[in-house]
Tab-separated table of C-alpha atoms and ligand atoms in Angstrom:
chain	number	residue	atom	x	y	z
A	1	MET	CA	28.598	-11.766	22.358
A	2	THR	CA	31.369	-9.249	23.073
A	3	ALA	CA	31.420	-7.136	26.228
A	4	SER	CA	30.724	-3.929	24.330
A	5	LEU	CA	27.718	-5.416	22.532
A	6	THR	CA	26.332	-6.604	25.845
A	7	GLU	CA	26.753	-3.141	27.306
A	8	GLN	CA	25.005	-1.578	24.322
A	9	THR	CA	21.984	-3.812	24.431
A	10	GLU	CA	21.371	-4.634	28.070
A	11	HIS	CA	19.133	-2.165	29.806
A	12	THR	CA	17.523	-2.592	33.159
A	13	GLU	CA	15.712	0.742	32.918
A	14	PRO	CA	12.141	0.156	31.696
A	15	GLY	CA	10.131	2.391	29.436
A	16	ALA	CA	9.852	3.603	25.880
A	17	ALA	CA	13.145	5.519	25.679
A	18	ALA	CA	15.277	2.583	26.791
A	19	GLU	CA	13.338	0.137	24.663
A	20	PHE	CA	13.693	2.419	21.650
A	21	THR	CA	17.474	2.634	22.133
A	22	ARG	CA	17.678	-1.129	22.481
A	23	ALA	CA	15.661	-1.652	19.280
A	24	GLU	CA	17.812	0.746	17.292
A	25	ALA	CA	21.069	-0.767	18.583
A	26	ARG	CA	20.759	-4.080	16.783
A	27	THR	CA	19.015	-3.285	13.501
A	28	ALA	CA	20.156	-2.008	10.135
A	29	HIS	CA	19.084	1.630	9.926
A	30	ASN	CA	16.988	1.285	6.799
A	31	TYR	CA	14.172	3.080	8.676
A	32	HIS	CA	14.096	6.232	10.802
A	33	PRO	CA	11.191	5.504	13.161
A	34	LEU	CA	9.604	8.023	15.482
A	35	PRO	CA	10.804	7.335	19.038
A	36	VAL	CA	7.686	5.455	20.126
A	37	VAL	CA	7.536	1.809	21.233
A	38	VAL	CA	4.060	0.353	20.791
A	39	ALA	CA	2.889	-2.515	22.988
A	40	HIS	CA	-0.718	-2.998	21.895
A	41	ALA	CA	-3.404	-1.474	19.760
A	42	GLU	CA	-7.116	-1.550	19.115
A	43	GLY	CA	-9.155	0.163	16.425
A	44	ALA	CA	-7.444	3.474	15.630
A	45	TRP	CA	-5.484	3.666	18.892
A	46	MET	CA	-2.046	2.381	19.839
A	47	THR	CA	-0.623	2.209	23.372
A	48	ASP	CA	3.091	2.383	24.104
A	49	VAL	CA	5.089	0.429	26.670
A	50	ASP	CA	4.542	3.213	29.235
A	51	GLY	CA	0.772	3.258	28.728
A	52	ARG	CA	0.676	6.443	26.610
A	53	ARG	CA	-2.036	6.356	23.929
A	54	TYR	CA	-1.624	7.521	20.353
A	55	LEU	CA	-4.143	8.000	17.548
A	56	ASP	CA	-2.847	6.098	14.506
A	57	LEU	CA	-3.103	8.293	11.409
A	58	LEU	CA	-0.885	6.036	9.273
A	59	ALA	CA	-2.620	2.657	9.606
A	60	GLY	CA	0.475	0.725	8.567
A	61	TYR	CA	0.585	2.545	5.210
A	62	SER	CA	-3.038	1.365	4.654
A	63	ALA	CA	-2.332	-2.239	5.702
A	64	LEU	CA	-4.588	-1.545	8.702
A	65	ASN	CA	-7.615	-0.164	6.851
A	66	PHE	CA	-9.889	-2.189	9.163
A	67	GLY	CA	-8.072	-1.007	12.272
A	68	HIS	CA	-5.949	-2.824	14.824
A	69	SER	CA	-7.337	-6.012	16.357
A	70	HIS	CA	-10.553	-6.091	14.314
A	71	PRO	CA	-12.590	-8.683	16.264
A	72	ARG	CA	-13.878	-10.637	13.272
A	73	LEU	CA	-10.474	-10.732	11.569
A	74	LEU	CA	-8.700	-11.768	14.761
A	75	GLU	CA	-11.251	-14.502	15.405
A	76	THR	CA	-10.728	-15.815	11.878
A	77	ALA	CA	-6.939	-15.780	12.276
A	78	HIS	CA	-7.042	-17.465	15.687
A	79	ALA	CA	-9.343	-20.214	14.469
A	80	GLN	CA	-7.245	-20.856	11.374
A	81	LEU	CA	-4.000	-20.927	13.412
A	82	ASP	CA	-5.417	-23.826	15.373
A	83	ARG	CA	-6.422	-25.750	12.247
A	84	LEU	CA	-3.893	-25.322	9.438
A	85	THR	CA	-1.397	-22.664	8.395
A	86	LEU	CA	0.569	-23.902	5.391
A	87	THR	CA	0.509	-26.747	2.927
A	88	SER	CA	2.557	-25.095	0.157
A	89	ARG	CA	0.871	-24.966	-3.234
A	90	ALA	CA	2.076	-28.535	-3.868
A	91	PHE	CA	-1.196	-29.481	-2.154
A	92	VAL	CA	-4.546	-27.708	-2.114
A	93	HIS	CA	-6.017	-26.611	1.221
A	94	ASP	CA	-9.612	-25.941	2.180
A	95	GLN	CA	-9.284	-22.124	2.414
A	96	PHE	CA	-7.971	-21.635	-1.114
A	97	ALA	CA	-11.104	-21.928	-3.245
A	98	ASP	CA	-13.133	-19.523	-1.094
A	99	PHE	CA	-10.440	-16.864	-1.067
A	100	THR	CA	-9.739	-16.913	-4.784
A	101	ALA	CA	-13.441	-16.983	-5.692
A	102	LYS	CA	-14.336	-14.134	-3.335
A	103	LEU	CA	-11.426	-11.934	-4.332
A	104	GLY	CA	-11.977	-12.638	-8.015
A	105	ASP	CA	-15.639	-11.652	-7.612
A	106	LEU	CA	-14.723	-8.456	-5.733
A	107	CYS	CA	-12.533	-7.497	-8.699
A	108	GLY	CA	-14.909	-8.812	-11.377
A	109	LYS	CA	-12.095	-11.014	-12.696
A	110	GLU	CA	-11.760	-14.723	-13.393
A	111	LEU	CA	-8.437	-15.643	-11.761
A	112	VAL	CA	-6.375	-14.806	-8.683
A	113	LEU	CA	-2.645	-15.396	-8.168
A	114	PRO	CA	-1.847	-15.005	-4.457
A	115	MET	CA	1.572	-13.875	-3.243
A	116	ASN	CA	2.748	-12.354	0.061
A	117	THR	CA	4.201	-8.861	-0.158
A	118	GLY	CA	3.282	-6.004	-2.430
A	119	ALA	CA	6.622	-6.080	-4.220
A	120	GLU	CA	6.063	-9.755	-5.063
A	121	ALA	CA	2.656	-8.944	-6.524
A	122	VAL	CA	4.212	-6.183	-8.645
A	123	GLU	CA	6.945	-8.579	-9.803
A	124	THR	CA	4.234	-11.098	-10.655
A	125	ALA	CA	2.377	-8.510	-12.727
A	126	LEU	CA	5.583	-7.578	-14.577
A	127	LYS	CA	6.328	-11.232	-15.371
A	128	VAL	CA	2.762	-11.906	-16.505
A	129	MET	CA	2.721	-8.837	-18.775
A	130	ARG	CA	6.020	-9.815	-20.372
A	131	LYS	CA	4.943	-13.415	-20.919
A	132	TRP	CA	1.626	-12.239	-22.355
A	133	GLY	CA	3.559	-9.898	-24.631
A	134	TYR	CA	5.665	-12.734	-26.056
A	135	GLU	CA	3.013	-15.446	-26.227
A	136	VAL	CA	-0.149	-13.521	-27.050
A	137	LYS	CA	0.888	-10.178	-28.550
A	138	GLY	CA	3.840	-11.668	-30.419
A	139	VAL	CA	6.628	-9.334	-29.291
A	140	ALA	CA	10.102	-10.662	-30.213
A	141	ALA	CA	11.981	-12.457	-27.416
A	142	ASP	CA	13.444	-10.201	-24.698
A	143	GLN	CA	12.191	-7.034	-26.424
A	144	ALA	CA	9.183	-6.274	-24.191
A	145	GLU	CA	8.770	-2.763	-22.801
A	146	ILE	CA	6.654	-1.748	-19.825
A	147	ILE	CA	5.663	1.889	-19.295
A	148	VAL	CA	5.829	3.281	-15.750
A	149	ALA	CA	5.292	6.766	-14.319
A	150	SER	CA	7.624	9.259	-12.689
A	151	GLY	CA	7.312	9.509	-8.915
A	152	ASN	CA	6.212	5.871	-8.697
A	153	PHE	CA	6.565	3.564	-5.734
A	154	HIS	CA	6.055	-0.118	-6.480
A	155	GLY	CA	8.299	-1.790	-3.888
A	156	ARG	CA	11.922	-2.568	-3.156
A	157	THR	CA	13.193	-5.402	-5.362
A	158	THR	CA	16.190	-4.732	-7.608
A	159	THR	CA	13.973	-4.742	-10.704
A	160	ILE	CA	11.396	-2.386	-9.178
A	161	VAL	CA	13.827	0.168	-7.726
A	162	GLY	CA	15.492	0.243	-11.150
A	163	PHE	CA	12.494	2.161	-12.507
A	164	SER	CA	12.086	4.394	-9.454
A	165	ASP	CA	13.249	7.998	-9.763
A	166	ASP	CA	13.708	8.421	-6.008
A	167	PRO	CA	17.492	8.553	-5.462
A	168	ASP	CA	17.146	7.048	-1.956
A	169	ALA	CA	15.304	4.021	-3.326
A	170	ARG	CA	17.568	3.599	-6.353
A	171	ASP	CA	21.105	4.840	-5.850
A	172	GLY	CA	23.713	2.197	-5.099
A	173	PHE	CA	21.556	-0.756	-6.111
A	174	GLY	CA	22.311	-1.053	-9.822
A	175	PRO	CA	22.817	-2.491	-12.362
A	176	PHE	CA	19.133	-2.463	-13.160
A	177	ALA	CA	16.879	-4.529	-15.388
A	178	PRO	CA	16.174	-3.040	-18.826
A	179	GLY	CA	12.749	-2.917	-20.444
A	180	PHE	CA	11.107	-0.034	-18.570
A	181	VAL	CA	10.157	3.365	-19.977
A	182	THR	CA	9.269	6.218	-17.605
A	183	VAL	CA	6.793	8.958	-18.522
A	184	PRO	CA	5.601	11.883	-16.362
A	185	TYR	CA	2.754	10.843	-14.023
A	186	GLY	CA	-0.593	12.339	-15.001
A	187	ASP	CA	0.501	13.154	-18.574
A	188	LEU	CA	-1.694	11.032	-20.849
A	189	ALA	CA	-0.227	12.379	-24.090
A	190	ALA	CA	3.298	11.435	-22.968
A	191	LEU	CA	2.127	7.942	-22.058
A	192	GLU	CA	0.387	7.466	-25.409
A	193	ALA	CA	3.464	8.715	-27.243
A	194	ALA	CA	5.646	6.186	-25.412
A	195	ILE	CA	3.660	3.170	-26.658
A	196	THR	CA	5.521	1.214	-29.338
A	197	PRO	CA	4.891	-2.185	-30.965
A	198	ARG	CA	7.141	-3.614	-28.197
A	199	THR	CA	5.003	-2.220	-25.369
A	200	VAL	CA	3.339	-5.040	-23.428
A	201	GLY	CA	2.036	-3.179	-20.387
A	202	VAL	CA	1.484	0.016	-18.453
A	203	LEU	CA	2.025	-0.092	-14.686
A	204	VAL	CA	0.722	2.864	-12.674
A	205	GLU	CA	-0.664	3.687	-9.270
A	206	PRO	CA	-4.162	5.201	-9.716
A	207	ILE	CA	-3.110	7.556	-6.892
A	208	GLN	CA	0.553	7.755	-5.865
A	209	GLY	CA	0.743	7.016	-2.134
A	210	GLU	CA	4.451	7.219	-1.303
A	211	GLY	CA	4.689	10.078	-3.780
A	212	GLY	CA	2.522	12.109	-1.354
A	213	VAL	CA	-1.058	11.094	-2.250
A	214	VAL	CA	-0.707	12.512	-5.763
A	215	ILE	CA	-4.050	12.396	-7.588
A	216	PRO	CA	-3.770	12.428	-11.398
A	217	PRO	CA	-5.952	14.752	-13.516
A	218	ALA	CA	-9.538	13.569	-14.092
A	219	GLY	CA	-9.694	11.376	-17.165
A	220	TYR	CA	-6.130	10.070	-16.823
A	221	LEU	CA	-7.094	6.519	-15.876
A	222	THR	CA	-9.869	6.477	-18.487
A	223	GLY	CA	-7.343	7.636	-21.065
A	224	ILE	CA	-4.868	4.908	-20.089
A	225	ARG	CA	-7.635	2.313	-20.330
A	226	GLU	CA	-8.615	3.515	-23.820
A	227	ALA	CA	-5.015	3.726	-25.044
A	228	CYS	CA	-4.197	0.245	-23.742
A	229	THR	CA	-7.282	-1.257	-25.381
A	230	ARG	CA	-6.582	0.546	-28.659
A	231	GLU	CA	-2.885	-0.423	-28.766
A	232	ASN	CA	-3.231	-4.002	-27.429
A	233	VAL	CA	-1.300	-3.258	-24.239
A	234	LEU	CA	-2.120	-4.520	-20.731
A	235	PHE	CA	-3.052	-2.017	-18.007
A	236	ALA	CA	-1.852	-3.007	-14.522
A	237	ALA	CA	-3.170	-0.806	-11.706
A	238	ASP	CA	-1.041	-0.931	-8.556
A	239	GLU	CA	-3.857	-0.623	-5.987
A	240	ILE	CA	-1.686	-1.931	-3.148
A	241	GLN	CA	-2.034	1.268	-1.119
A	242	ALA	CA	-4.920	3.022	-2.907
A	243	GLY	CA	-7.278	0.052	-3.084
A	244	LEU	CA	-9.532	-1.872	-0.695
A	245	GLY	CA	-11.607	1.007	0.625
A	246	ARG	CA	-8.976	3.667	1.261
A	247	THR	CA	-10.346	6.215	-1.228
A	248	GLY	CA	-14.057	5.768	-0.499
A	249	ARG	CA	-14.506	3.154	-3.224
A	250	THR	CA	-13.305	-0.448	-3.359
A	251	PHE	CA	-10.594	0.528	-5.858
A	252	ALA	CA	-9.175	3.936	-6.711
A	253	CYS	CA	-9.846	3.090	-10.389
A	254	ASP	CA	-13.578	2.948	-9.527
A	255	HIS	CA	-13.646	6.758	-9.309
A	256	GLU	CA	-13.388	6.774	-13.120
A	257	ASP	CA	-15.270	3.482	-13.579
A	258	VAL	CA	-12.076	2.091	-15.057
A	259	VAL	CA	-11.315	-1.631	-14.980
A	260	PRO	CA	-7.617	-2.432	-15.463
A	261	ASP	CA	-6.466	-5.732	-16.956
A	262	LEU	CA	-4.529	-6.560	-13.798
A	263	TYR	CA	-5.329	-5.471	-10.244
A	264	VAL	CA	-2.192	-5.530	-8.101
A	265	LEU	CA	-3.238	-5.803	-4.443
A	266	GLY	CA	-1.535	-6.069	-1.071
A	267	LYS	CA	-1.335	-4.272	2.261
A	268	ALA	CA	-4.968	-4.246	3.561
A	269	LEU	CA	-5.605	-7.641	1.932
A	270	GLY	CA	-3.826	-9.187	4.940
A	271	ALA	CA	-5.365	-6.694	7.399
A	272	GLY	CA	-2.033	-6.123	9.117
A	273	ILE	CA	-2.192	-9.698	10.442
A	274	VAL	CA	-0.296	-11.593	7.751
A	275	PRO	CA	1.239	-10.428	4.481
A	276	VAL	CA	-1.202	-11.181	1.669
A	277	SER	CA	-0.901	-9.857	-1.864
A	278	ALA	CA	-2.363	-10.885	-5.189
A	279	VAL	CA	-2.616	-10.233	-8.884
A	280	VAL	CA	-6.185	-10.514	-10.132
A	281	ALA	CA	-6.955	-10.747	-13.852
A	282	ASP	CA	-8.887	-12.692	-16.448
A	283	ARG	CA	-7.883	-16.059	-17.857
A	284	ASP	CA	-6.555	-14.613	-21.126
A	285	VAL	CA	-3.915	-12.770	-19.056
A	286	LEU	CA	-3.070	-14.928	-16.006
A	287	GLY	CA	-3.523	-18.059	-18.095
A	288	VAL	CA	-0.087	-17.488	-19.667
A	289	LEU	CA	1.503	-18.956	-16.515
A	290	LYS	CA	1.937	-22.721	-16.566
A	291	PRO	CA	3.068	-25.032	-13.729
A	292	GLY	CA	6.613	-24.322	-12.609
A	293	GLN	CA	6.859	-20.899	-14.265
A	294	HIS	CA	6.137	-18.787	-11.172
A	295	GLY	CA	5.477	-19.415	-7.504
A	296	SER	CA	6.007	-18.708	-3.832
A	297	THR	CA	6.352	-21.053	-0.858
A	298	PHE	CA	4.081	-18.952	1.344
A	299	GLY	CA	1.847	-17.450	-1.364
A	300	GLY	CA	-1.779	-18.432	-0.837
A	301	ASN	CA	-1.117	-20.214	2.463
A	302	ALA	CA	-4.107	-21.294	4.545
A	303	LEU	CA	-3.749	-18.582	7.200
A	304	ALA	CA	-3.360	-15.887	4.532
A	305	CYS	CA	-6.383	-17.162	2.598
A	306	ALA	CA	-8.554	-17.306	5.723
A	307	VAL	CA	-7.661	-13.730	6.672
A	308	GLY	CA	-7.908	-12.545	3.057
A	309	SER	CA	-11.373	-14.110	2.721
A	310	ALA	CA	-12.529	-12.338	5.863
A	311	VAL	CA	-11.151	-9.061	4.509
A	312	VAL	CA	-13.069	-9.506	1.260
A	313	ASP	CA	-16.218	-10.296	3.283
A	314	LEU	CA	-15.826	-6.973	5.111
A	315	LEU	CA	-15.325	-5.091	1.856
A	316	ALA	CA	-18.270	-6.827	0.188
A	317	THR	CA	-20.621	-5.092	2.651
A	318	GLY	CA	-19.588	-1.692	1.274
A	319	ASP	CA	-19.626	-0.292	4.831
A	320	PHE	CA	-15.931	0.580	4.905
A	321	GLN	CA	-16.011	2.270	1.511
A	322	ARG	CA	-19.024	4.358	2.644
A	323	ARG	CA	-17.352	5.278	5.900
A	324	SER	CA	-14.171	6.266	4.086
A	325	ALA	CA	-16.141	8.493	1.697
A	326	GLU	CA	-18.162	10.135	4.506
A	327	LEU	CA	-15.286	10.763	6.916
A	328	GLY	CA	-13.224	11.802	3.905
A	329	GLU	CA	-15.532	14.795	3.426
A	330	MET	CA	-14.767	15.957	6.972
A	331	LEU	CA	-11.073	15.333	6.411
A	332	ARG	CA	-11.181	17.435	3.241
A	333	GLU	CA	-13.057	20.332	4.865
A	334	ARG	CA	-10.772	20.442	7.876
A	335	LEU	CA	-7.559	20.215	5.828
A	336	GLU	CA	-8.668	22.802	3.277
A	337	ALA	CA	-9.336	25.177	6.168
A	338	MET	CA	-5.663	24.775	7.207
A	339	VAL	CA	-4.393	26.044	3.840
A	340	GLY	CA	-2.884	29.458	4.512
A	341	HIS	CA	-2.427	28.564	8.198
A	342	GLY	CA	0.798	26.585	7.994
A	343	VAL	CA	-0.342	24.333	5.161
A	344	VAL	CA	0.366	25.221	1.519
A	345	GLY	CA	-1.560	22.456	-0.229
A	346	VAL	CA	-3.731	19.404	0.367
A	347	ARG	CA	-4.846	16.464	-1.770
A	348	VAL	CA	-7.684	14.324	-0.423
A	349	ARG	CA	-9.480	11.264	-1.765
A	350	GLY	CA	-11.639	9.370	0.710
A	351	LEU	CA	-9.885	8.901	4.023
A	352	TRP	CA	-6.465	9.566	2.489
A	353	ALA	CA	-4.625	12.850	2.316
A	354	GLY	CA	-1.310	14.388	1.385
A	355	VAL	CA	-0.713	17.560	3.366
A	356	ASP	CA	2.035	19.919	2.177
A	357	VAL	CA	3.222	21.795	5.238
A	358	ASP	CA	4.726	25.267	4.765
A	359	PRO	CA	8.501	24.629	4.951
A	360	ALA	CA	8.678	27.676	7.255
A	361	VAL	CA	6.739	25.622	9.842
A	362	GLY	CA	9.307	22.827	9.729
A	363	THR	CA	10.126	19.610	7.933
A	364	GLY	CA	7.554	16.853	7.704
A	365	ARG	CA	9.613	14.943	10.244
A	366	GLU	CA	9.474	17.837	12.731
A	367	VAL	CA	5.719	18.118	12.301
A	368	CYS	CA	5.363	14.369	12.955
A	369	GLU	CA	7.491	14.670	16.106
A	370	ALA	CA	5.309	17.545	17.332
A	371	LEU	CA	2.193	15.484	16.564
A	372	MET	CA	3.636	12.565	18.502
A	373	ALA	CA	4.104	14.785	21.558
A	374	ARG	CA	0.369	15.510	21.262
A	375	GLY	CA	-0.598	11.834	20.992
A	376	VAL	CA	-0.933	11.517	17.217
A	377	LEU	CA	1.203	9.263	15.003
A	378	ALA	CA	1.615	10.200	11.350
A	379	LYS	CA	4.379	9.825	8.756
A	380	ASP	CA	6.092	12.325	6.544
A	381	THR	CA	6.994	11.553	2.953
A	382	HIS	CA	9.278	13.625	0.724
A	383	GLY	CA	10.284	16.761	2.617
A	384	SER	CA	7.371	18.680	4.029
A	385	THR	CA	4.511	16.383	3.021
A	386	ILE	CA	2.552	14.473	5.673
A	387	ARG	CA	0.485	11.519	4.604
A	388	LEU	CA	-2.717	10.879	6.549
A	389	ALA	CA	-4.326	7.451	6.243
A	390	PRO	CA	-6.316	6.724	9.410
A	391	PRO	CA	-7.856	3.284	9.886
A	392	LEU	CA	-11.277	3.393	8.224
A	393	VAL	CA	-12.820	2.460	11.594
A	394	VAL	CA	-11.648	5.707	13.240
A	395	SER	CA	-14.505	7.521	14.990
A	396	GLU	CA	-15.530	10.943	13.733
A	397	ALA	CA	-14.725	12.484	17.128
A	398	ASP	CA	-11.254	10.903	17.263
A	399	LEU	CA	-10.462	12.013	13.728
A	400	ALA	CA	-11.640	15.547	14.534
A	401	TRP	CA	-9.417	15.555	17.626
A	402	GLY	CA	-6.432	14.329	15.586
A	403	LEU	CA	-7.010	17.113	13.065
A	404	ASP	CA	-7.201	19.640	15.920
A	405	GLN	CA	-3.714	18.521	16.911
A	406	LEU	CA	-2.459	18.906	13.339
A	407	ALA	CA	-4.025	22.370	13.048
A	408	ALA	CA	-2.343	23.404	16.310
A	409	VAL	CA	1.067	22.084	15.225
A	410	VAL	CA	1.111	23.653	11.755
A	411	SER	CA	-0.239	27.004	12.973
A	412	GLY	CA	2.475	27.094	15.630
A	413	ALA	CA	0.012	27.099	18.548
B	1	LIG	C1	3.688	-0.531	-0.236
B	1	LIG	C2	3.562	-0.547	-1.704
B	1	LIG	C3	4.177	-1.535	-2.487
B	1	LIG	C4	5.118	-2.575	-1.902
B	1	LIG	O1	4.501	-3.366	-0.947
B	1	LIG	P1	5.414	-4.212	0.085
B	1	LIG	O2	4.423	-5.083	0.799
B	1	LIG	O3	6.079	-3.235	0.986
B	1	LIG	O4	6.391	-4.982	-0.736
B	1	LIG	C5	3.953	-1.520	-3.850
B	1	LIG	N1	3.166	-0.587	-4.413
B	1	LIG	C6	2.554	0.375	-3.711
B	1	LIG	C7	1.680	1.366	-4.398
B	1	LIG	C8	2.750	0.444	-2.329
B	1	LIG	O5	2.187	1.421	-1.629
């Protein structure tokens, strides 16, 4: 290590500020974190290295739906760590059957293909839809088209960012994979018009999370389902952020009683303990994959399956969905009351909200910095929009307090 690098990274001064500087010094700046350094967390609260406490209103982008350090999930993870963590899929382990059966049942589907990150699950869904298109639908080789929506966020691989319309996500990373057609999100007629004999699938988020918690018009998902059935096209719902209790139902598609052909899941499936993602579908869809045609060294590992099983057990009680729906009503009331007082618009579904702050109040980043000074951690997305996604275990009183802080910040108190 050179002298200058040593100088940059060696700090004797303790505390969050020094630790933050040290962390930023030796990482690529592909993130712009708030200047907080968290040391531990429980439930909806995080504590920094100086002992300051913060209410977590982001929940790891919904990876922490069940809160930090959920006792049952931690116990499961600890016990599994001591027994077995990985076999690779070359051998079967004793956590695999339970996980796939439970998750399949939660989704009402026959088969589960476990992966690790959300982007890998999306890639899996894209590959499965293409293969289904060639082998089942009979599309000519390499001609498959998949319809996606404007404003989407499906992950960061080169294929996925190729059909993003966010310049930050996309620019500088081409050339991109062909075979994707973008239509305006929420516009059913445009989506129907884009279907051709080469269309093998539609990939949409039932609610766009990164986009700012954008909720499509009522009937949109139902319309996609009907169009896909009519035109022999697969419907893949990216429920990675919207699913698993966040919106007050198990899946965001449940609000319209819509069942997609492929559920694409991630984030909360690993409870913020390990990355766990999956594509869940029936045999006529996932059955197109044969040995050697797709895989992942860590996908479906024993630790991931143990944690994922425990997550599905929690969801199967319905308690978290109920809690999300109930607290979501309070969240909606409180946020709607802020409209006209520093907030220009809100979108709420369950315990999930996009809050458009009046640009006169400040950027989303500035609002998040002001919230941090008041002991609340939230994340801006796209300009002046704040996304709120508290852990579903947050207490009513803590959530109310957090919203008091937001009301004070946006009203300039
Ligand atoms: C976060 C997210 C992804 C990507 O998940 P990673 O685990 O970050 O790869 C994909 N789709 C949606 C809707 C997401 O919110």
